[in-house]
GROMACS .gro file of C-alpha atoms in nm:
model
  384
    1MET     CA    1  25.523  -4.388   7.298
    2GLY     CA    2  25.371  -4.043   7.304
    3GLN     CA    3  25.088  -3.927   7.530
    4PRO     CA    4  24.741  -4.036   7.406
    5SER     CA    5  24.534  -3.748   7.290
    6ASP     CA    6  24.184  -3.674   7.428
    7ARG     CA    7  23.912  -3.894   7.276
    8ALA     CA    8  23.701  -3.593   7.199
    9ASP     CA    9  23.985  -3.444   7.002
   10GLN     CA   10  24.049  -3.758   6.800
   11ALA     CA   11  23.688  -3.865   6.719
   12PRO     CA   12  23.396  -3.628   6.751
   13GLY     CA   13  23.106  -3.752   6.965
   14ARG     CA   14  22.763  -3.852   6.834
   15ASP     CA   15  22.606  -3.514   6.916
   16SER     CA   16  22.897  -3.330   6.760
   17ARG     CA   17  22.858  -3.520   6.433
   18ARG     CA   18  22.482  -3.438   6.408
   19ALA     CA   19  22.500  -3.076   6.515
   20PRO     CA   20  22.557  -2.929   6.167
   21CYS     CA   21  22.263  -3.125   6.021
   22ARG     CA   22  22.035  -3.026   6.303
   23ASP     CA   23  22.127  -2.662   6.272
   24ARG     CA   24  22.076  -2.672   5.897
   25ARG     CA   25  21.726  -2.825   5.926
   26ARG     CA   26  21.631  -2.576   6.194
   27ALA     CA   27  21.743  -2.291   5.975
   28GLU     CA   28  21.533  -2.425   5.687
   29ARG     CA   29  21.225  -2.446   5.905
   30GLN     CA   30  21.277  -2.098   6.038
   31ALA     CA   31  21.305  -1.969   5.683
   32ASP     CA   32  20.971  -2.129   5.587
   33ARG     CA   33  20.790  -2.004   5.900
   34PRO     CA   34  20.703  -1.636   5.951
   35ALA     CA   35  20.852  -1.476   6.254
   36LEU     CA   36  20.638  -1.348   6.537
   37GLY     CA   37  20.583  -0.977   6.511
   38SER     CA   38  20.330  -0.700   6.508
   39GLY     CA   39  20.226  -0.789   6.153
   40ARG     CA   40  20.137  -1.154   6.226
   41LEU     CA   41  19.770  -1.257   6.224
   42SER     CA   42  19.748  -1.384   6.577
   43ARG     CA   43  19.521  -1.378   6.879
   44ARG     CA   44  19.702  -1.072   7.005
   45ASP     CA   45  19.535  -0.880   6.723
   46GLY     CA   46  19.189  -0.984   6.843
   47LEU     CA   47  19.145  -1.241   6.562
   48GLY     CA   48  19.081  -1.611   6.595
   49ARG     CA   49  19.309  -1.873   6.450
   50GLY     CA   50  19.287  -1.858   6.070
   51GLU     CA   51  19.060  -1.552   6.067
   52ARG     CA   52  19.090  -1.279   5.804
   53PRO     CA   53  19.106  -0.899   5.850
   54ALA     CA   54  18.780  -0.714   5.798
   55ASN     CA   55  18.902  -0.548   5.475
   56GLY     CA   56  18.998  -0.887   5.328
   57ALA     CA   57  19.351  -0.769   5.235
   58LEU     CA   58  19.657  -0.989   5.265
   59ARG     CA   59  19.913  -0.877   5.520
   60ARG     CA   60  20.289  -0.901   5.483
   61VAL     CA   61  20.489  -1.036   5.771
   62PRO     CA   62  20.866  -1.023   5.803
   63ALA     CA   63  21.049  -1.354   5.778
   64ARG     CA   64  21.411  -1.455   5.780
   65GLY     CA   65  21.382  -1.569   5.425
   66GLY     CA   66  21.224  -1.243   5.317
   67ALA     CA   67  20.879  -1.090   5.323
   68ARG     CA   68  20.597  -1.305   5.191
   69ALA     CA   69  20.217  -1.293   5.173
   70VAL     CA   70  20.020  -1.499   5.425
   71PRO     CA   71  19.682  -1.590   5.276
   72PRO     CA   72  19.396  -1.667   5.513
   73ARG     CA   73  19.283  -2.024   5.549
   74SER     CA   74  18.986  -2.136   5.346
   75GLY     CA   75  18.654  -2.207   5.515
   76ARG     CA   76  18.691  -2.577   5.444
   77ASP     CA   77  19.011  -2.635   5.643
   78ARG     CA   78  18.953  -2.353   5.894
   79PRO     CA   79  18.893  -2.490   6.245
   80PRO     CA   80  18.583  -2.358   6.420
   81ALA     CA   81  18.644  -2.054   6.635
   82ALA     CA   82  18.603  -2.108   7.006
   83PRO     CA   83  18.328  -1.910   7.185
   84ALA     CA   84  18.440  -1.576   7.321
   85HIS     CA   85  18.389  -1.674   7.684
   86ARG     CA   86  18.614  -1.980   7.632
   87ARG     CA   87  18.887  -1.782   7.451
   88ALA     CA   88  18.900  -1.544   7.746
   89ALA     CA   89  18.894  -1.814   8.010
   90VAL     CA   90  19.274  -1.822   8.051
   91ALA     CA   91  19.563  -1.603   7.943
   92ARG     CA   92  19.732  -1.734   7.628
   93ASP     CA   93  20.045  -1.639   7.440
   94GLY     CA   94  20.067  -1.514   7.082
   95ARG     CA   95  20.032  -1.863   6.934
   96GLY     CA   96  19.722  -1.942   7.135
   97ARG     CA   97  19.908  -2.172   7.373
   98ARG     CA   98  19.840  -2.169   7.745
   99PRO     CA   99  20.157  -2.061   7.926
  100ARG     CA  100  20.288  -2.280   8.201
  101GLY     CA  101  20.144  -2.194   8.539
  102ALA     CA  102  19.831  -2.024   8.400
  103VAL     CA  103  19.533  -2.046   8.637
  104LEU     CA  104  19.191  -2.134   8.499
  105GLN     CA  105  18.921  -1.879   8.572
  106ARG     CA  106  18.565  -1.974   8.673
  107ARG     CA  107  18.335  -1.969   8.370
  108GLU     CA  108  18.011  -1.779   8.369
  109THR     CA  109  17.687  -1.970   8.408
  110ALA     CA  110  17.410  -1.937   8.151
  111ALA     CA  111  17.203  -1.726   8.392
  112GLU     CA  112  17.497  -1.489   8.454
  113ARG     CA  113  17.554  -1.440   8.081
  114LEU     CA  114  17.185  -1.358   8.031
  115GLY     CA  115  17.188  -1.099   8.305
  116PRO     CA  116  16.933  -1.036   8.582
  117ASP     CA  117  16.665  -0.904   8.343
  118ARG     CA  118  16.660  -1.212   8.123
  119ARG     CA  119  16.689  -1.492   8.375
  120ARG     CA  120  16.412  -1.748   8.385
  121ARG     CA  121  16.141  -1.658   8.630
  122PRO     CA  122  15.913  -1.911   8.806
  123ALA     CA  123  15.585  -1.970   8.626
  124PRO     CA  124  15.288  -1.789   8.786
  125ALA     CA  125  15.009  -1.989   8.943
  126LEU     CA  126  14.750  -2.125   8.703
  127GLY     CA  127  14.459  -1.889   8.672
  128ASP     CA  128  14.651  -1.576   8.774
  129SER     CA  129  14.580  -1.393   8.451
  130GLU     CA  130  14.732  -1.064   8.567
  131GLU     CA  131  15.079  -1.219   8.609
  132ARG     CA  132  15.057  -1.432   8.300
  133GLY     CA  133  15.143  -1.271   7.969
  134ARG     CA  134  14.798  -1.347   7.834
  135SER     CA  135  14.461  -1.301   7.996
  136ASP     CA  136  14.214  -1.590   8.002
  137ARG     CA  137  13.919  -1.355   8.006
  138PRO     CA  138  13.677  -1.448   7.723
  139ARG     CA  139  13.664  -1.201   7.436
  140ALA     CA  140  13.383  -1.135   7.196
  141ASP     CA  141  13.601  -1.219   6.895
  142ARG     CA  142  13.643  -1.574   7.024
  143ARG     CA  143  13.274  -1.655   6.994
  144PRO     CA  144  13.193  -1.878   6.697
  145ALA     CA  145  12.917  -1.775   6.463
  146GLY     CA  146  12.574  -1.896   6.562
  147ALA     CA  147  12.657  -1.940   6.930
  148PRO     CA  148  12.678  -1.600   7.103
  149GLY     CA  149  12.892  -1.617   7.412
  150ALA     CA  150  13.021  -1.968   7.346
  151ILE     CA  151  13.393  -2.036   7.352
  152ARG     CA  152  13.493  -2.377   7.218
  153ASP     CA  153  13.820  -2.572   7.212
  154ALA     CA  154  13.853  -2.598   6.833
  155ASP     CA  155  14.145  -2.358   6.814
  156ARG     CA  156  14.437  -2.448   7.041
  157ARG     CA  157  14.552  -2.087   7.061
  158ASP     CA  158  14.212  -1.979   7.195
  159ARG     CA  159  14.164  -2.288   7.408
  160ALA     CA  160  13.913  -2.232   7.685
  161PRO     CA  161  14.051  -2.223   8.039
  162SER     CA  162  14.065  -2.546   8.234
  163LEU     CA  163  13.829  -2.639   8.515
  164ARG     CA  164  14.108  -2.561   8.760
  165SER     CA  165  14.123  -2.199   8.642
  166LEU     CA  166  13.745  -2.181   8.673
  167ARG     CA  167  13.770  -2.306   9.032
  168LEU     CA  168  14.025  -2.033   9.102
  169GLY     CA  169  13.776  -1.775   8.981
  170SER     CA  170  13.992  -1.612   8.712
  171VAL     CA  171  13.719  -1.642   8.446
  172PRO     CA  172  13.367  -1.484   8.475
  173ALA     CA  173  13.212  -1.782   8.296
  174LEU     CA  174  13.134  -2.147   8.353
  175ARG     CA  175  13.149  -2.474   8.167
  176VAL     CA  176  12.801  -2.592   8.069
  177LYS     CA  177  12.721  -2.933   7.925
  178GLU     CA  178  12.356  -2.865   7.843
  179ILE     CA  179  12.059  -2.640   7.921
  180TYR     CA  180  11.714  -2.791   7.872
  181ARG     CA  181  11.356  -2.782   7.999
  182SER     CA  182  11.189  -3.085   8.158
  183ILE     CA  183  10.992  -3.201   8.462
  184GLN     CA  184  11.157  -3.199   8.802
  185GLY     CA  185  11.210  -3.568   8.879
  186GLU     CA  186  11.340  -3.555   9.237
  187SER     CA  187  11.318  -3.369   9.569
  188THR     CA  188  11.008  -3.219   9.729
  189ARG     CA  189  10.948  -3.019   9.410
  190GLU     CA  190  10.907  -3.332   9.201
  191GLY     CA  191  10.672  -3.297   8.905
  192TRP     CA  192  10.707  -2.921   8.848
  193PRO     CA  193  10.836  -2.777   8.516
  194CYS     CA  194  11.201  -2.684   8.553
  195VAL     CA  195  11.497  -2.564   8.347
  196PHE     CA  196  11.814  -2.765   8.412
  197VAL     CA  197  12.159  -2.613   8.373
  198ARG     CA  198  12.402  -2.905   8.372
  199THR     CA  199  12.759  -2.797   8.440
  200SER     CA  200  13.068  -2.988   8.323
  201GLY     CA  201  13.331  -3.143   8.544
  202CYS     CA  202  13.324  -3.350   8.861
  203ASP     CA  203  13.602  -3.427   9.106
  204ILE     CA  204  13.454  -3.751   9.244
  205ARG     CA  205  13.349  -4.078   9.079
  206CYS     CA  206  13.041  -4.237   9.235
  207SER     CA  207  12.982  -4.603   9.147
  208TYR     CA  208  12.620  -4.536   9.050
  209CYS     CA  209  12.674  -4.209   8.857
  210ASP     CA  210  12.410  -4.173   8.585
  211GLU     CA  211  12.565  -3.867   8.414
  212PRO     CA  212  12.927  -3.964   8.330
  213GLN     CA  213  12.906  -3.759   8.009
  214ALA     CA  214  12.921  -3.448   8.228
  215PHE     CA  215  13.274  -3.528   8.349
  216SER     CA  216  13.424  -3.323   8.064
  217GLY     CA  217  13.343  -3.124   7.753
  218GLY     CA  218  13.070  -2.863   7.723
  219ASP     CA  219  13.080  -2.496   7.628
  220LEU     CA  220  13.234  -2.208   7.818
  221LEU     CA  221  12.945  -1.963   7.856
  222GLU     CA  222  12.934  -1.619   8.005
  223ILE     CA  223  12.679  -1.567   8.280
  224ASP     CA  224  12.472  -1.330   8.066
  225VAL     CA  225  12.440  -1.597   7.798
  226VAL     CA  226  12.320  -1.856   8.051
  227LEU     CA  227  12.061  -1.610   8.184
  228ALA     CA  228  11.936  -1.540   7.832
  229ARG     CA  229  11.897  -1.909   7.751
  230VAL     CA  230  11.714  -1.978   8.076
  231ALA     CA  231  11.478  -1.686   8.014
  232GLY     CA  232  11.406  -1.818   7.665
  233LEU     CA  233  11.275  -2.149   7.806
  234GLY     CA  234  11.003  -1.978   8.010
  235THR     CA  235  10.983  -2.144   8.353
  236ARG     CA  236  10.988  -2.019   8.711
  237MET     CA  237  11.219  -2.288   8.847
  238VAL     CA  238  11.587  -2.345   8.762
  239GLU     CA  239  11.812  -2.624   8.888
  240LEU     CA  240  12.191  -2.628   8.860
  241THR     CA  241  12.318  -2.984   8.847
  242GLY     CA  242  12.616  -3.164   8.707
  243GLY     CA  243  12.876  -3.283   8.726
  244GLU     CA  244  12.943  -3.082   9.037
  245PRO     CA  245  12.819  -2.721   9.012
  246LEU     CA  246  13.020  -2.593   9.310
  247LEU     CA  247  13.340  -2.696   9.135
  248GLN     CA  248  13.322  -2.367   8.943
  249LYS     CA  249  13.355  -2.030   9.115
  250ALA     CA  250  13.119  -1.856   8.875
  251VAL     CA  251  12.822  -2.061   8.999
  252PRO     CA  252  12.750  -1.853   9.315
  253GLU     CA  253  12.733  -1.538   9.102
  254LEU     CA  254  12.500  -1.710   8.854
  255VAL     CA  255  12.279  -1.824   9.143
  256ARG     CA  256  12.264  -1.471   9.282
  257GLN     CA  257  12.159  -1.325   8.949
  258LEU     CA  258  11.896  -1.596   8.898
  259CYS     CA  259  11.753  -1.517   9.242
  260ASP     CA  260  11.752  -1.146   9.160
  261ALA     CA  261  11.552  -1.228   8.846
  262GLY     CA  262  11.282  -1.396   9.058
  263TYR     CA  263  11.349  -1.764   8.985
  264THR     CA  264  11.319  -2.049   9.234
  265VAL     CA  265  11.675  -2.177   9.225
  266LEU     CA  266  11.785  -2.529   9.321
  267ILE     CA  267  12.146  -2.648   9.336
  268GLU     CA  268  12.210  -3.023   9.346
  269THR     CA  269  12.557  -3.080   9.491
  270GLY     CA  270  12.758  -3.381   9.601
  271GLY     CA  271  12.802  -3.243   9.950
  272HIS     CA  272  13.183  -3.232   9.944
  273HIS     CA  273  13.202  -2.856   9.876
  274ASP     CA  274  13.102  -2.577  10.113
  275ILE     CA  275  12.738  -2.479  10.049
  276SER     CA  276  12.762  -2.157  10.250
  277VAL     CA  277  12.892  -1.977   9.937
  278LEU     CA  278  12.541  -1.993   9.788
  279ASP     CA  279  12.286  -1.714   9.806
  280PRO     CA  280  12.054  -1.775  10.107
  281ARG     CA  281  11.753  -1.739   9.877
  282ALA     CA  282  11.859  -2.052   9.683
  283HIS     CA  283  11.785  -2.410   9.790
  284ALA     CA  284  12.068  -2.662   9.817
  285ILE     CA  285  11.996  -3.031   9.763
  286VAL     CA  286  12.291  -3.202   9.932
  287ASP     CA  287  12.360  -3.556   9.808
  288VAL     CA  288  12.532  -3.726  10.103
  289LYS     CA  289  12.755  -4.006   9.975
  290THR     CA  290  12.690  -4.354  10.119
  291PRO     CA  291  12.946  -4.638  10.144
  292GLY     CA  292  12.803  -4.798   9.830
  293SER     CA  293  12.904  -4.492   9.627
  294GLY     CA  294  13.272  -4.548   9.699
  295MET     CA  295  13.305  -4.178   9.789
  296VAL     CA  296  13.196  -4.174  10.154
  297ALA     CA  297  13.537  -4.040  10.260
  298ARG     CA  298  13.480  -3.726  10.050
  299ASN     CA  299  13.174  -3.612  10.247
  300ASP     CA  300  13.200  -3.270  10.411
  301LEU     CA  301  12.982  -3.334  10.715
  302GLY     CA  302  13.027  -2.970  10.807
  303ASN     CA  303  12.754  -2.901  10.552
  304LEU     CA  304  12.506  -3.062  10.793
  305THR     CA  305  12.553  -2.758  11.019
  306ARG     CA  306  12.525  -2.516  10.725
  307LEU     CA  307  12.181  -2.630  10.612
  308ARG     CA  308  11.920  -2.353  10.595
  309ALA     CA  309  11.546  -2.345  10.566
  310GLY     CA  310  11.448  -2.469  10.224
  311ASP     CA  311  11.754  -2.695  10.182
  312GLU     CA  312  11.721  -3.071  10.146
  313LEU     CA  313  11.926  -3.387  10.197
  314LYS     CA  314  11.940  -3.688   9.968
  315PHE     CA  315  12.084  -4.035  10.026
  316VAL     CA  316  12.125  -4.263   9.723
  317LEU     CA  317  12.112  -4.625   9.842
  318ARG     CA  318  12.240  -4.942   9.675
  319ASP     CA  319  12.150  -5.195   9.944
  320ARG     CA  320  12.051  -5.249  10.305
  321ALA     CA  321  12.400  -5.160  10.428
  322ASP     CA  322  12.366  -4.813  10.273
  323TYR     CA  323  12.023  -4.776  10.429
  324ASP     CA  324  12.147  -4.866  10.779
  325TRP     CA  325  12.439  -4.622  10.743
  326ALA     CA  326  12.203  -4.342  10.638
  327VAL     CA  327  11.960  -4.410  10.924
  328GLN     CA  328  12.243  -4.394  11.178
  329LEU     CA  329  12.361  -4.056  11.043
  330ILE     CA  330  12.005  -3.916  11.027
  331ARG     CA  331  11.932  -4.007  11.388
  332ALA     CA  332  12.272  -3.896  11.520
  333HIS     CA  333  12.221  -3.543  11.382
  334ARG     CA  334  11.839  -3.537  11.407
  335LEU     CA  335  11.826  -3.439  11.045
  336GLU     CA  336  11.461  -3.534  10.986
  337ASN     CA  337  11.355  -3.255  11.225
  338ARG     CA  338  11.558  -2.989  11.042
  339VAL     CA  339  11.524  -3.035  10.665
  340PRO     CA  340  11.344  -3.274  10.428
  341VAL     CA  341  11.539  -3.601  10.393
  342ASN     CA  342  11.505  -3.800  10.068
  343LEU     CA  343  11.601  -4.168  10.041
  344SER     CA  344  11.651  -4.266   9.678
  345PRO     CA  345  11.713  -4.625   9.554
  346VAL     CA  346  11.969  -4.674   9.277
  347HIS     CA  347  11.756  -4.726   8.968
  348GLY     CA  348  11.759  -5.090   8.861
  349VAL     CA  349  11.967  -5.202   9.162
  350LEU     CA  350  11.755  -5.158   9.476
  351ASP     CA  351  11.385  -5.239   9.455
  352PRO     CA  352  11.179  -4.935   9.564
  353ARG     CA  353  10.934  -5.169   9.738
  354ASP     CA  354  11.210  -5.299   9.966
  355LEU     CA  355  11.314  -4.946  10.057
  356ALA     CA  356  10.953  -4.845  10.123
  357GLY     CA  357  10.915  -5.142  10.359
  358TRP     CA  358  11.230  -5.053  10.555
  359ILE     CA  359  11.115  -4.694  10.601
  360GLN     CA  360  10.781  -4.808  10.739
  361GLU     CA  361  10.938  -5.067  10.970
  362ASP     CA  362  11.172  -4.811  11.129
  363GLY     CA  363  10.910  -4.535  11.149
  364LEU     CA  364  11.139  -4.278  10.985
  365TRP     CA  365  11.008  -3.933  10.895
  366VAL     CA  366  11.182  -3.938  10.557
  367ARG     CA  367  11.069  -3.928  10.200
  368LEU     CA  368  11.087  -4.208   9.939
  369ASN     CA  369  11.250  -4.032   9.644
  370LEU     CA  370  11.209  -4.188   9.299
  371GLN     CA  371  11.357  -4.046   8.981
  372VAL     CA  372  11.027  -3.986   8.807
  373HIS     CA  373  11.182  -3.885   8.476
  374LYS     CA  374  11.335  -4.233   8.439
  375TYR     CA  375  10.993  -4.393   8.475
  376VAL     CA  376  10.836  -4.149   8.228
  377TRP     CA  377  11.102  -4.142   7.952
  378GLY     CA  378  11.323  -4.440   8.039
  379ALA     CA  379  11.654  -4.466   8.222
  380GLU     CA  380  11.865  -4.434   7.905
  381THR     CA  381  11.699  -4.116   7.775
  382LYS     CA  382  11.915  -3.805   7.822
  383GLY     CA  383  11.821  -3.440   7.823
  384VAL     CA  384  11.486  -3.495   7.999
   0.00000   0.00000   0.00000
């Protein structure tokens, strides 16, 4: 028997049988696909996948099967182009594929893309109108007809500054709830005609407060307008009350100008703001908060050392416990020998006859202070 021939020579292997078919299919695909070259619309030319030249013309690319036109893709089936900073993140080949071994680069942050001149800056402090893009200073064109100097909140764009900005002193005006003429109902000047300027806003909440409507609202008035309204009411005495007048930085300037005009000026304050900012010609009436008010922790007892001649103290009392607390403070600081001290019962809560009896029993040199206006016009009547 002869020598057996090699198996590969007798029967071709599996790969050998399929090689002609595979080569034929590959050749067909290559004929249908344009070859890479300088004429191909690719990312090497600075165009995104499927993008069209600026002149809109079709470009001819060489192909093994002959030259043919390559139309651009329509907008419907065109994939969205990647952002420029993402396209440049890594090096890519002509088909937009990332070559093996390519290293990702760090992407820019939003602040770096904006540049140093357009980065977000921290907001300036409230009330600092020079650093803000818009000044809060009142303008004449903001005054509504019929109310010279008034600036209301009707238009959001011209919204009046907040009480915080007024405390910071950025606005030469103050919030005023009402200005009216009546009879002085408290203090040693009780019974005299007086003009009351009631300011808006208060940063404490006393349990017996009888003017809660002054917590908010009111008109933003320039100092000149307040002076004109006071002069039009024709009295020699003016009292600033609230609310809390010393909450607004324009009040000391208003007090100074009222004193310059020859008025007797009273300022009724809650005693938790420094009274030394007031003109020495004015008279502070400091309402020391008792435990029954719920605000005793807010007292600035340093004001007891800042009292001047003509100033007064007032204690509003709900019960005997408030009275005993006030007596202890009065005697500890010998207040009755320095300024007039007024003890005032909460209207409708503490009987004035009980308070009068306690004062006489203890032999205090203090004054029983009744709110006369409430007995004349009634406790519910406002603006008197």
